Amino acid sequence: MDAATREGGEPPKRPGRARWPRQATRWRVRPGAVLAALAPLVALACGDGPLGPEDDPAVEAFVELVNDHRASVGCSRLEWRPDVAEVAHAHSLDMVERDFFAHTNPDGASPFDRLQSAGIEYSSAAENIAWGFATAEAVLAGWLGSAGHRANIERCALTQHGIGLVDTRWTHVFVTP
């Protein structure tokens, strides 16, 4: 459910690796960070990612179901954020293309890293992921049956969201500005 944030610092030195000449300012960019930063833009340019829930009937159904559930527990409806949906979509696509299932991708990028790489500012954020649920009803039931996922859905302080769905890999990202 929750992914830990990482503190900054130097990575451990690896013996036998060539080193670039040191400069006054050094930038260390993880290969996955570049992919995570560019994926939402590429998806937008190529038309591969949904811009709104109405672009995918399963996502549209999920948005209605999750907002109905939140209303039933006294929370406001989640506001759709296309930029957050692009981050969610890119993560679902990445999980399919690289055949993994985790909040943190094989390059070490967490949900929070992906939001930051996309330039999305937030005061609070959370992510739910699921694999193998064919319908909006099924994935919502699955998440509501898990205490941590349910807590994210029912956390009234989270006010905005986006959803990514590729094959049966769902990513639901929540943010509070």
mmCIF file with all atom_site columns, N, CA, C and O in Angstrom, residues 35-87:
data_model
loop_
_atom_site.group_PDB
_atom_site.id
_atom_site.type_symbol
_atom_site.label_atom_id
_atom_site.label_alt_id
_atom_site.label_comp_id
_atom_site.label_asym_id
_atom_site.label_entity_id
_atom_site.label_seq_id
_atom_site.pdbx_PDB_ins_code
_atom_site.Cartn_x
_atom_site.Cartn_y
_atom_site.Cartn_z
_atom_site.occupancy
_atom_site.B_iso_or_equiv
_atom_site.pdbx_formal_charge
_atom_site.auth_seq_id
_atom_site.auth_comp_id
_atom_site.auth_asym_id
_atom_site.auth_atom_id
_atom_site.pdbx_PDB_model_num
ATOM 1   N N  . LEU A 1 35 ? 12.517  7.412  -17.995 1.00 0.00 ? 35 LEU A N  1
ATOM 2   C CA . LEU A 1 35 ? 11.341  6.736  -18.541 1.00 0.00 ? 35 LEU A CA 1
ATOM 3   C C  . LEU A 1 35 ? 10.079  7.188  -17.823 1.00 0.00 ? 35 LEU A C  1
ATOM 4   O O  . LEU A 1 35 ? 9.072   7.505  -18.461 1.00 0.00 ? 35 LEU A O  1
ATOM 5   N N  . ALA A 1 36 ? 10.137  7.242  -16.496 1.00 0.00 ? 36 ALA A N  1
ATOM 6   C CA . ALA A 1 36 ? 8.960   7.638  -15.718 1.00 0.00 ? 36 ALA A CA 1
ATOM 7   C C  . ALA A 1 36 ? 8.558   9.075  -16.027 1.00 0.00 ? 36 ALA A C  1
ATOM 8   O O  . ALA A 1 36 ? 7.378   9.400  -16.074 1.00 0.00 ? 36 ALA A O  1
ATOM 9   N N  . ALA A 1 37 ? 9.532   9.941  -16.255 1.00 0.00 ? 37 ALA A N  1
ATOM 10  C CA . ALA A 1 37 ? 9.226   11.342 -16.547 1.00 0.00 ? 37 ALA A CA 1
ATOM 11  C C  . ALA A 1 37 ? 8.645   11.519 -17.943 1.00 0.00 ? 37 ALA A C  1
ATOM 12  O O  . ALA A 1 37 ? 7.752   12.335 -18.155 1.00 0.00 ? 37 ALA A O  1
ATOM 13  N N  . LEU A 1 38 ? 9.140   10.746 -18.894 1.00 0.00 ? 38 LEU A N  1
ATOM 14  C CA . LEU A 1 38 ? 8.705   10.912 -20.276 1.00 0.00 ? 38 LEU A CA 1
ATOM 15  C C  . LEU A 1 38 ? 7.452   10.122 -20.630 1.00 0.00 ? 38 LEU A C  1
ATOM 16  O O  . LEU A 1 38 ? 6.723   10.503 -21.545 1.00 0.00 ? 38 LEU A O  1
ATOM 17  N N  . ALA A 1 39 ? 7.171   9.046  -19.925 1.00 0.00 ? 39 ALA A N  1
ATOM 18  C CA . ALA A 1 39 ? 6.047   8.174  -20.279 1.00 0.00 ? 39 ALA A CA 1
ATOM 19  C C  . ALA A 1 39 ? 4.716   8.920  -20.358 1.00 0.00 ? 39 ALA A C  1
ATOM 20  O O  . ALA A 1 39 ? 3.967   8.734  -21.326 1.00 0.00 ? 39 ALA A O  1
ATOM 21  N N  . PRO A 1 40 ? 4.375   9.784  -19.378 1.00 0.00 ? 40 PRO A N  1
ATOM 22  C CA . PRO A 1 40 ? 3.103   10.490 -19.506 1.00 0.00 ? 40 PRO A CA 1
ATOM 23  C C  . PRO A 1 40 ? 3.037   11.379 -20.743 1.00 0.00 ? 40 PRO A C  1
ATOM 24  O O  . PRO A 1 40 ? 1.995   11.462 -21.391 1.00 0.00 ? 40 PRO A O  1
ATOM 25  N N  . LEU A 1 41 ? 4.157   12.028 -21.086 1.00 0.00 ? 41 LEU A N  1
ATOM 26  C CA . LEU A 1 41 ? 4.169   12.897 -22.266 1.00 0.00 ? 41 LEU A CA 1
ATOM 27  C C  . LEU A 1 41 ? 4.050   12.093 -23.551 1.00 0.00 ? 41 LEU A C  1
ATOM 28  O O  . LEU A 1 41 ? 3.339   12.481 -24.479 1.00 0.00 ? 41 LEU A O  1
ATOM 29  N N  . VAL A 1 42 ? 4.746   10.953 -23.597 1.00 0.00 ? 42 VAL A N  1
ATOM 30  C CA . VAL A 1 42 ? 4.670   10.088 -24.775 1.00 0.00 ? 42 VAL A CA 1
ATOM 31  C C  . VAL A 1 42 ? 3.252   9.545  -24.931 1.00 0.00 ? 42 VAL A C  1
ATOM 32  O O  . VAL A 1 42 ? 2.693   9.530  -26.024 1.00 0.00 ? 42 VAL A O  1
ATOM 33  N N  . ALA A 1 43 ? 2.649   9.132  -23.825 1.00 0.00 ? 43 ALA A N  1
ATOM 34  C CA . ALA A 1 43 ? 1.280   8.605  -23.873 1.00 0.00 ? 43 ALA A CA 1
ATOM 35  C C  . ALA A 1 43 ? 0.312   9.669  -24.375 1.00 0.00 ? 43 ALA A C  1
ATOM 36  O O  . ALA A 1 43 ? -0.575  9.384  -25.178 1.00 0.00 ? 43 ALA A O  1
ATOM 37  N N  . LEU A 1 44 ? 0.498   10.905 -23.913 1.00 0.00 ? 44 LEU A N  1
ATOM 38  C CA . LEU A 1 44 ? -0.372  11.986 -24.385 1.00 0.00 ? 44 LEU A CA 1
ATOM 39  C C  . LEU A 1 44 ? -0.176  12.222 -25.880 1.00 0.00 ? 44 LEU A C  1
ATOM 40  O O  . LEU A 1 44 ? -1.138  12.342 -26.632 1.00 0.00 ? 44 LEU A O  1
ATOM 41  N N  . ALA A 1 45 ? 1.083   12.299 -26.302 1.00 0.00 ? 45 ALA A N  1
ATOM 42  C CA . ALA A 1 45 ? 1.377   12.574 -27.703 1.00 0.00 ? 45 ALA A CA 1
ATOM 43  C C  . ALA A 1 45 ? 0.886   11.465 -28.623 1.00 0.00 ? 45 ALA A C  1
ATOM 44  O O  . ALA A 1 45 ? 0.417   11.718 -29.722 1.00 0.00 ? 45 ALA A O  1
ATOM 45  N N  . CYS A 1 46 ? 0.982   10.226 -28.162 1.00 0.00 ? 46 CYS A N  1
ATOM 46  C CA . CYS A 1 46 ? 0.599   9.090  -28.994 1.00 0.00 ? 46 CYS A CA 1
ATOM 47  C C  . CYS A 1 46 ? -0.869  8.725  -28.855 1.00 0.00 ? 46 CYS A C  1
ATOM 48  O O  . CYS A 1 46 ? -1.359  7.868  -29.581 1.00 0.00 ? 46 CYS A O  1
ATOM 49  N N  . GLY A 1 47 ? -1.547  9.321  -27.910 1.00 0.00 ? 47 GLY A N  1
ATOM 50  C CA . GLY A 1 47 ? -2.939  8.973  -27.697 1.00 0.00 ? 47 GLY A CA 1
ATOM 51  C C  . GLY A 1 47 ? -3.121  7.622  -27.038 1.00 0.00 ? 47 GLY A C  1
ATOM 52  O O  . GLY A 1 47 ? -4.185  7.042  -27.104 1.00 0.00 ? 47 GLY A O  1
ATOM 53  N N  . ASP A 1 48 ? -2.063  7.092  -26.380 1.00 0.00 ? 48 ASP A N  1
ATOM 54  C CA . ASP A 1 48 ? -2.146  5.777  -25.761 1.00 0.00 ? 48 ASP A CA 1
ATOM 55  C C  . ASP A 1 48 ? -2.801  5.793  -24.393 1.00 0.00 ? 48 ASP A C  1
ATOM 56  O O  . ASP A 1 48 ? -3.240  4.770  -23.910 1.00 0.00 ? 48 ASP A O  1
ATOM 57  N N  . GLY A 1 49 ? -2.825  6.916  -23.731 1.00 0.00 ? 49 GLY A N  1
ATOM 58  C CA . GLY A 1 49 ? -3.350  6.971  -22.369 1.00 0.00 ? 49 GLY A CA 1
ATOM 59  C C  . GLY A 1 49 ? -4.662  7.722  -22.325 1.00 0.00 ? 49 GLY A C  1
ATOM 60  O O  . GLY A 1 49 ? -4.902  8.625  -23.114 1.00 0.00 ? 49 GLY A O  1
ATOM 61  N N  . PRO A 1 50 ? -5.526  7.359  -21.395 1.00 0.00 ? 50 PRO A N  1
ATOM 62  C CA . PRO A 1 50 ? -6.808  8.053  -21.294 1.00 0.00 ? 50 PRO A CA 1
ATOM 63  C C  . PRO A 1 50 ? -6.628  9.472  -20.772 1.00 0.00 ? 50 PRO A C  1
ATOM 64  O O  . PRO A 1 50 ? -5.838  9.700  -19.877 1.00 0.00 ? 50 PRO A O  1
ATOM 65  N N  . LEU A 1 51 ? -7.321  10.410 -21.369 1.00 0.00 ? 51 LEU A N  1
ATOM 66  C CA . LEU A 1 51 ? -7.315  11.775 -20.879 1.00 0.00 ? 51 LEU A CA 1
ATOM 67  C C  . LEU A 1 51 ? -8.427  11.977 -19.868 1.00 0.00 ? 51 LEU A C  1
ATOM 68  O O  . LEU A 1 51 ? -8.348  12.839 -19.020 1.00 0.00 ? 51 LEU A O  1
ATOM 69  N N  . GLY A 1 52 ? -9.464  11.202 -19.965 1.00 0.00 ? 52 GLY A N  1
ATOM 70  C CA . GLY A 1 52 ? -10.571 11.281 -19.025 1.00 0.00 ? 52 GLY A CA 1
ATOM 71  C C  . GLY A 1 52 ? -11.166 9.909  -18.841 1.00 0.00 ? 52 GLY A C  1
ATOM 72  O O  . GLY A 1 52 ? -10.952 9.018  -19.667 1.00 0.00 ? 52 GLY A O  1
ATOM 73  N N  . PRO A 1 53 ? -11.905 9.729  -17.759 1.00 0.00 ? 53 PRO A N  1
ATOM 74  C CA . PRO A 1 53 ? -12.460 8.403  -17.501 1.00 0.00 ? 53 PRO A CA 1
ATOM 75  C C  . PRO A 1 53 ? -13.405 7.931  -18.599 1.00 0.00 ? 53 PRO A C  1
ATOM 76  O O  . PRO A 1 53 ? -13.539 6.734  -18.827 1.00 0.00 ? 53 PRO A O  1
ATOM 77  N N  . GLU A 1 54 ? -14.007 8.868  -19.303 1.00 0.00 ? 54 GLU A N  1
ATOM 78  C CA . GLU A 1 54 ? -14.946 8.489  -20.355 1.00 0.00 ? 54 GLU A CA 1
ATOM 79  C C  . GLU A 1 54 ? -14.274 7.819  -21.550 1.00 0.00 ? 54 GLU A C  1
ATOM 80  O O  . GLU A 1 54 ? -14.937 7.211  -22.382 1.00 0.00 ? 54 GLU A O  1
ATOM 81  N N  . ASP A 1 55 ? -12.939 7.894  -21.606 1.00 0.00 ? 55 ASP A N  1
ATOM 82  C CA . ASP A 1 55 ? -12.202 7.281  -22.705 1.00 0.00 ? 55 ASP A CA 1
ATOM 83  C C  . ASP A 1 55 ? -12.065 5.767  -22.570 1.00 0.00 ? 55 ASP A C  1
ATOM 84  O O  . ASP A 1 55 ? -11.640 5.097  -23.498 1.00 0.00 ? 55 ASP A O  1
ATOM 85  N N  . ASP A 1 56 ? -12.366 5.218  -21.403 1.00 0.00 ? 56 ASP A N  1
ATOM 86  C CA . ASP A 1 56 ? -12.297 3.780  -21.167 1.00 0.00 ? 56 ASP A CA 1
ATOM 87  C C  . ASP A 1 56 ? -13.516 3.389  -20.333 1.00 0.00 ? 56 ASP A C  1
ATOM 88  O O  . ASP A 1 56 ? -13.653 3.839  -19.197 1.00 0.00 ? 56 ASP A O  1
ATOM 89  N N  . PRO A 1 57 ? -14.422 2.582  -20.873 1.00 0.00 ? 57 PRO A N  1
ATOM 90  C CA . PRO A 1 57 ? -15.649 2.245  -20.145 1.00 0.00 ? 57 PRO A CA 1
ATOM 91  C C  . PRO A 1 57 ? -15.398 1.615  -18.776 1.00 0.00 ? 57 PRO A C  1
ATOM 92  O O  . PRO A 1 57 ? -16.131 1.895  -17.823 1.00 0.00 ? 57 PRO A O  1
ATOM 93  N N  . ALA A 1 58 ? -14.355 0.791  -18.637 1.00 0.00 ? 58 ALA A N  1
ATOM 94  C CA . ALA A 1 58 ? -14.069 0.174  -17.337 1.00 0.00 ? 58 ALA A CA 1
ATOM 95  C C  . ALA A 1 58 ? -13.611 1.227  -16.330 1.00 0.00 ? 58 ALA A C  1
ATOM 96  O O  . ALA A 1 58 ? -14.011 1.200  -15.158 1.00 0.00 ? 58 ALA A O  1
ATOM 97  N N  . VAL A 1 59 ? -12.780 2.157  -16.776 1.00 0.00 ? 59 VAL A N  1
ATOM 98  C CA . VAL A 1 59 ? -12.317 3.231  -15.895 1.00 0.00 ? 59 VAL A CA 1
ATOM 99  C C  . VAL A 1 59 ? -13.486 4.137  -15.526 1.00 0.00 ? 59 VAL A C  1
ATOM 100 O O  . VAL A 1 59 ? -13.644 4.526  -14.360 1.00 0.00 ? 59 VAL A O  1
ATOM 101 N N  . GLU A 1 60 ? -14.316 4.461  -16.501 1.00 0.00 ? 60 GLU A N  1
ATOM 102 C CA . GLU A 1 60 ? -15.491 5.304  -16.233 1.00 0.00 ? 60 GLU A CA 1
ATOM 103 C C  . GLU A 1 60 ? -16.398 4.645  -15.194 1.00 0.00 ? 60 GLU A C  1
ATOM 104 O O  . GLU A 1 60 ? -16.857 5.296  -14.250 1.00 0.00 ? 60 GLU A O  1
ATOM 105 N N  . ALA A 1 61 ? -16.629 3.341  -15.333 1.00 0.00 ? 61 ALA A N  1
ATOM 106 C CA . ALA A 1 61 ? -17.462 2.620  -14.365 1.00 0.00 ? 61 ALA A CA 1
ATOM 107 C C  . ALA A 1 61 ? -16.803 2.630  -12.989 1.00 0.00 ? 61 ALA A C  1
ATOM 108 O O  . ALA A 1 61 ? -17.481 2.824  -11.965 1.00 0.00 ? 61 ALA A O  1
ATOM 109 N N  . PHE A 1 62 ? -15.477 2.442  -12.952 1.00 0.00 ? 62 PHE A N  1
ATOM 110 C CA . PHE A 1 62 ? -14.781 2.444  -11.664 1.00 0.00 ? 62 PHE A CA 1
ATOM 111 C C  . PHE A 1 62 ? -14.891 3.796  -10.977 1.00 0.00 ? 62 PHE A C  1
ATOM 112 O O  . PHE A 1 62 ? -15.119 3.870  -9.762  1.00 0.00 ? 62 PHE A O  1
ATOM 113 N N  . VAL A 1 63 ? -14.720 4.877  -11.722 1.00 0.00 ? 63 VAL A N  1
ATOM 114 C CA . VAL A 1 63 ? -14.809 6.220  -11.144 1.00 0.00 ? 63 VAL A CA 1
ATOM 115 C C  . VAL A 1 63 ? -16.170 6.409  -10.476 1.00 0.00 ? 63 VAL A C  1
ATOM 116 O O  . VAL A 1 63 ? -16.256 6.912  -9.348  1.00 0.00 ? 63 VAL A O  1
ATOM 117 N N  . GLU A 1 64 ? -17.233 5.995  -11.147 1.00 0.00 ? 64 GLU A N  1
ATOM 118 C CA . GLU A 1 64 ? -18.570 6.121  -10.548 1.00 0.00 ? 64 GLU A CA 1
ATOM 119 C C  . GLU A 1 64 ? -18.695 5.264  -9.292  1.00 0.00 ? 64 GLU A C  1
ATOM 120 O O  . GLU A 1 64 ? -19.206 5.726  -8.267  1.00 0.00 ? 64 GLU A O  1
ATOM 121 N N  . LEU A 1 65 ? -18.233 4.025  -9.374  1.00 0.00 ? 65 LEU A N  1
ATOM 122 C CA . LEU A 1 65 ? -18.341 3.121  -8.223  1.00 0.00 ? 65 LEU A CA 1
ATOM 123 C C  . LEU A 1 65 ? -17.527 3.611  -7.025  1.00 0.00 ? 65 LEU A C  1
ATOM 124 O O  . LEU A 1 65 ? -18.007 3.583  -5.888  1.00 0.00 ? 65 LEU A O  1
ATOM 125 N N  . VAL A 1 66 ? -16.295 4.031  -7.262  1.00 0.00 ? 66 VAL A N  1
ATOM 126 C CA . VAL A 1 66 ? -15.455 4.467  -6.146  1.00 0.00 ? 66 VAL A CA 1
ATOM 127 C C  . VAL A 1 66 ? -16.010 5.742  -5.530  1.00 0.00 ? 66 VAL A C  1
ATOM 128 O O  . VAL A 1 66 ? -16.005 5.910  -4.305  1.00 0.00 ? 66 VAL A O  1
ATOM 129 N N  . ASN A 1 67 ? -16.537 6.648  -6.362  1.00 0.00 ? 67 ASN A N  1
ATOM 130 C CA . ASN A 1 67 ? -17.109 7.876  -5.811  1.00 0.00 ? 67 ASN A CA 1
ATOM 131 C C  . ASN A 1 67 ? -18.412 7.597  -5.069  1.00 0.00 ? 67 ASN A C  1
ATOM 132 O O  . ASN A 1 67 ? -18.688 8.227  -4.043  1.00 0.00 ? 67 ASN A O  1
ATOM 133 N N  . ASP A 1 68 ? -19.212 6.660  -5.542  1.00 0.00 ? 68 ASP A N  1
ATOM 134 C CA . ASP A 1 68 ? -20.420 6.265  -4.801  1.00 0.00 ? 68 ASP A CA 1
ATOM 135 C C  . ASP A 1 68 ? -20.030 5.675  -3.446  1.00 0.00 ? 68 ASP A C  1
ATOM 136 O O  . ASP A 1 68 ? -20.661 5.965  -2.426  1.00 0.00 ? 68 ASP A O  1
ATOM 137 N N  . HIS A 1 69 ? -18.994 4.843  -3.435  1.00 0.00 ? 69 HIS A N  1
ATOM 138 C CA . HIS A 1 69 ? -18.550 4.256  -2.165  1.00 0.00 ? 69 HIS A CA 1
ATOM 139 C C  . HIS A 1 69 ? -18.051 5.340  -1.218  1.00 0.00 ? 69 HIS A C  1
ATOM 140 O O  . HIS A 1 69 ? -18.396 5.334  -0.030  1.00 0.00 ? 69 HIS A O  1
ATOM 141 N N  . ARG A 1 70 ? -17.247 6.252  -1.729  1.00 0.00 ? 70 ARG A N  1
ATOM 142 C CA . ARG A 1 70 ? -16.741 7.337  -0.868  1.00 0.00 ? 70 ARG A CA 1
ATOM 143 C C  . ARG A 1 70 ? -17.885 8.161  -0.301  1.00 0.00 ? 70 ARG A C  1
ATOM 144 O O  . ARG A 1 70 ? -17.858 8.512  0.883   1.00 0.00 ? 70 ARG A O  1
ATOM 145 N N  . ALA A 1 71 ? -18.895 8.433  -1.108  1.00 0.00 ? 71 ALA A N  1
ATOM 146 C CA . ALA A 1 71 ? -20.056 9.188  -0.604  1.00 0.00 ? 71 ALA A CA 1
ATOM 147 C C  . ALA A 1 71 ? -20.749 8.411  0.516   1.00 0.00 ? 71 ALA A C  1
ATOM 148 O O  . ALA A 1 71 ? -21.215 9.006  1.502   1.00 0.00 ? 71 ALA A O  1
ATOM 149 N N  . SER A 1 72 ? -20.795 7.092  0.398   1.00 0.00 ? 72 SER A N  1
ATOM 150 C CA . SER A 1 72 ? -21.477 6.274  1.412   1.00 0.00 ? 72 SER A CA 1
ATOM 151 C C  . SER A 1 72 ? -20.759 6.286  2.763   1.00 0.00 ? 72 SER A C  1
ATOM 152 O O  . SER A 1 72 ? -21.365 5.974  3.780   1.00 0.00 ? 72 SER A O  1
ATOM 153 N N  . VAL A 1 73 ? -19.460 6.646  2.764   1.00 0.00 ? 73 VAL A N  1
ATOM 154 C CA . VAL A 1 73 ? -18.729 6.723  4.031   1.00 0.00 ? 73 VAL A CA 1
ATOM 155 C C  . VAL A 1 73 ? -18.456 8.173  4.435   1.00 0.00 ? 73 VAL A C  1
ATOM 156 O O  . VAL A 1 73 ? -17.679 8.422  5.362   1.00 0.00 ? 73 VAL A O  1
ATOM 157 N N  . GLY A 1 74 ? -19.093 9.123  3.749   1.00 0.00 ? 74 GLY A N  1
ATOM 158 C CA . GLY A 1 74 ? -19.000 10.526 4.132   1.00 0.00 ? 74 GLY A CA 1
ATOM 159 C C  . GLY A 1 74 ? -17.870 11.316 3.497   1.00 0.00 ? 74 GLY A C  1
ATOM 160 O O  . GLY A 1 74 ? -17.603 12.443 3.914   1.00 0.00 ? 74 GLY A O  1
ATOM 161 N N  . CYS A 1 75 ? -17.221 10.773 2.494   1.00 0.00 ? 75 CYS A N  1
ATOM 162 C CA . CYS A 1 75 ? -16.139 11.490 1.796   1.00 0.00 ? 75 CYS A CA 1
ATOM 163 C C  . CYS A 1 75 ? -16.692 12.193 0.557   1.00 0.00 ? 75 CYS A C  1
ATOM 164 O O  . CYS A 1 75 ? -17.696 11.767 -0.012  1.00 0.00 ? 75 CYS A O  1
ATOM 165 N N  . SER A 1 76 ? -15.985 13.232 0.128   1.00 0.00 ? 76 SER A N  1
ATOM 166 C CA . SER A 1 76 ? -16.364 13.904 -1.118  1.00 0.00 ? 76 SER A CA 1
ATOM 167 C C  . SER A 1 76 ? -15.928 13.049 -2.303  1.00 0.00 ? 76 SER A C  1
ATOM 168 O O  . SER A 1 76 ? -15.098 12.150 -2.177  1.00 0.00 ? 76 SER A O  1
ATOM 169 N N  . ARG A 1 77 ? -16.501 13.359 -3.461  1.00 0.00 ? 77 ARG A N  1
ATOM 170 C CA . ARG A 1 77 ? -16.114 12.669 -4.691  1.00 0.00 ? 77 ARG A CA 1
ATOM 171 C C  . ARG A 1 77 ? -14.676 13.059 -5.034  1.00 0.00 ? 77 ARG A C  1
ATOM 172 O O  . ARG A 1 77 ? -14.258 14.183 -4.789  1.00 0.00 ? 77 ARG A O  1
ATOM 173 N N  . LEU A 1 78 ? -13.948 12.123 -5.597  1.00 0.00 ? 78 LEU A N  1
ATOM 174 C CA . LEU A 1 78 ? -12.595 12.406 -6.058  1.00 0.00 ? 78 LEU A CA 1
ATOM 175 C C  . LEU A 1 78 ? -12.667 13.183 -7.373  1.00 0.00 ? 78 LEU A C  1
ATOM 176 O O  . LEU A 1 78 ? -13.442 12.838 -8.261  1.00 0.00 ? 78 LEU A O  1
ATOM 177 N N  . GLU A 1 79 ? -11.856 14.212 -7.478  1.00 0.00 ? 79 GLU A N  1
ATOM 178 C CA . GLU A 1 79 ? -11.772 15.004 -8.710  1.00 0.00 ? 79 GLU A CA 1
ATOM 179 C C  . GLU A 1 79 ? -10.770 14.331 -9.646  1.00 0.00 ? 79 GLU A C  1
ATOM 180 O O  . GLU A 1 79 ? -9.675  13.961 -9.244  1.00 0.00 ? 79 GLU A O  1
ATOM 181 N N  . TRP A 1 80 ? -11.145 14.170 -10.917 1.00 0.00 ? 80 TRP A N  1
ATOM 182 C CA . TRP A 1 80 ? -10.283 13.539 -11.921 1.00 0.00 ? 80 TRP A CA 1
ATOM 183 C C  . TRP A 1 80 ? -9.167  14.493 -12.307 1.00 0.00 ? 80 TRP A C  1
ATOM 184 O O  . TRP A 1 80 ? -9.393  15.665 -12.599 1.00 0.00 ? 80 TRP A O  1
ATOM 185 N N  . ARG A 1 81 ? -7.937  13.974 -12.322 1.00 0.00 ? 81 ARG A N  1
ATOM 186 C CA . ARG A 1 81 ? -6.767  14.730 -12.760 1.00 0.00 ? 81 ARG A CA 1
ATOM 187 C C  . ARG A 1 81 ? -6.127  14.006 -13.934 1.00 0.00 ? 81 ARG A C  1
ATOM 188 O O  . ARG A 1 81 ? -5.538  12.940 -13.759 1.00 0.00 ? 81 ARG A O  1
ATOM 189 N N  . PRO A 1 82 ? -6.233  14.549 -15.149 1.00 0.00 ? 82 PRO A N  1
ATOM 190 C CA . PRO A 1 82 ? -5.626  13.891 -16.305 1.00 0.00 ? 82 PRO A CA 1
ATOM 191 C C  . PRO A 1 82 ? -4.134  13.634 -16.151 1.00 0.00 ? 82 PRO A C  1
ATOM 192 O O  . PRO A 1 82 ? -3.634  12.583 -16.564 1.00 0.00 ? 82 PRO A O  1
ATOM 193 N N  . ASP A 1 83 ? -3.402  14.564 -15.516 1.00 0.00 ? 83 ASP A N  1
ATOM 194 C CA . ASP A 1 83 ? -1.964  14.358 -15.353 1.00 0.00 ? 83 ASP A CA 1
ATOM 195 C C  . ASP A 1 83 ? -1.666  13.206 -14.383 1.00 0.00 ? 83 ASP A C  1
ATOM 196 O O  . ASP A 1 83 ? -0.740  12.416 -14.602 1.00 0.00 ? 83 ASP A O  1
ATOM 197 N N  . VAL A 1 84 ? -2.479  13.066 -13.350 1.00 0.00 ? 84 VAL A N  1
ATOM 198 C CA . VAL A 1 84 ? -2.315  11.948 -12.412 1.00 0.00 ? 84 VAL A CA 1
ATOM 199 C C  . VAL A 1 84 ? -2.708  10.637 -13.108 1.00 0.00 ? 84 VAL A C  1
ATOM 200 O O  . VAL A 1 84 ? -2.064  9.598  -12.922 1.00 0.00 ? 84 VAL A O  1
ATOM 201 N N  . ALA A 1 85 ? -3.748  10.698 -13.946 1.00 0.00 ? 85 ALA A N  1
ATOM 202 C CA . ALA A 1 85 ? -4.165  9.509  -14.700 1.00 0.00 ? 85 ALA A CA 1
ATOM 203 C C  . ALA A 1 85 ? -3.055  9.060  -15.652 1.00 0.00 ? 85 ALA A C  1
ATOM 204 O O  . ALA A 1 85 ? -2.845  7.855  -15.837 1.00 0.00 ? 85 ALA A O  1
ATOM 205 N N  . GLU A 1 86 ? -2.330  9.996  -16.233 1.00 0.00 ? 86 GLU A N  1
ATOM 206 C CA . GLU A 1 86 ? -1.226  9.636  -17.129 1.00 0.00 ? 86 GLU A CA 1
ATOM 207 C C  . GLU A 1 86 ? -0.106  8.935  -16.362 1.00 0.00 ? 86 GLU A C  1
ATOM 208 O O  . GLU A 1 86 ? 0.486   7.977  -16.869 1.00 0.00 ? 86 GLU A O  1
ATOM 209 N N  . VAL A 1 87 ? 0.170   9.387  -15.139 1.00 0.00 ? 87 VAL A N  1
ATOM 210 C CA . VAL A 1 87 ? 1.178   8.711  -14.314 1.00 0.00 ? 87 VAL A CA 1
ATOM 211 C C  . VAL A 1 87 ? 0.702   7.292  -13.988 1.00 0.00 ? 87 VAL A C  1
ATOM 212 O O  . VAL A 1 87 ? 1.465   6.331  -14.075 1.00 0.00 ? 87 VAL A O  1
#
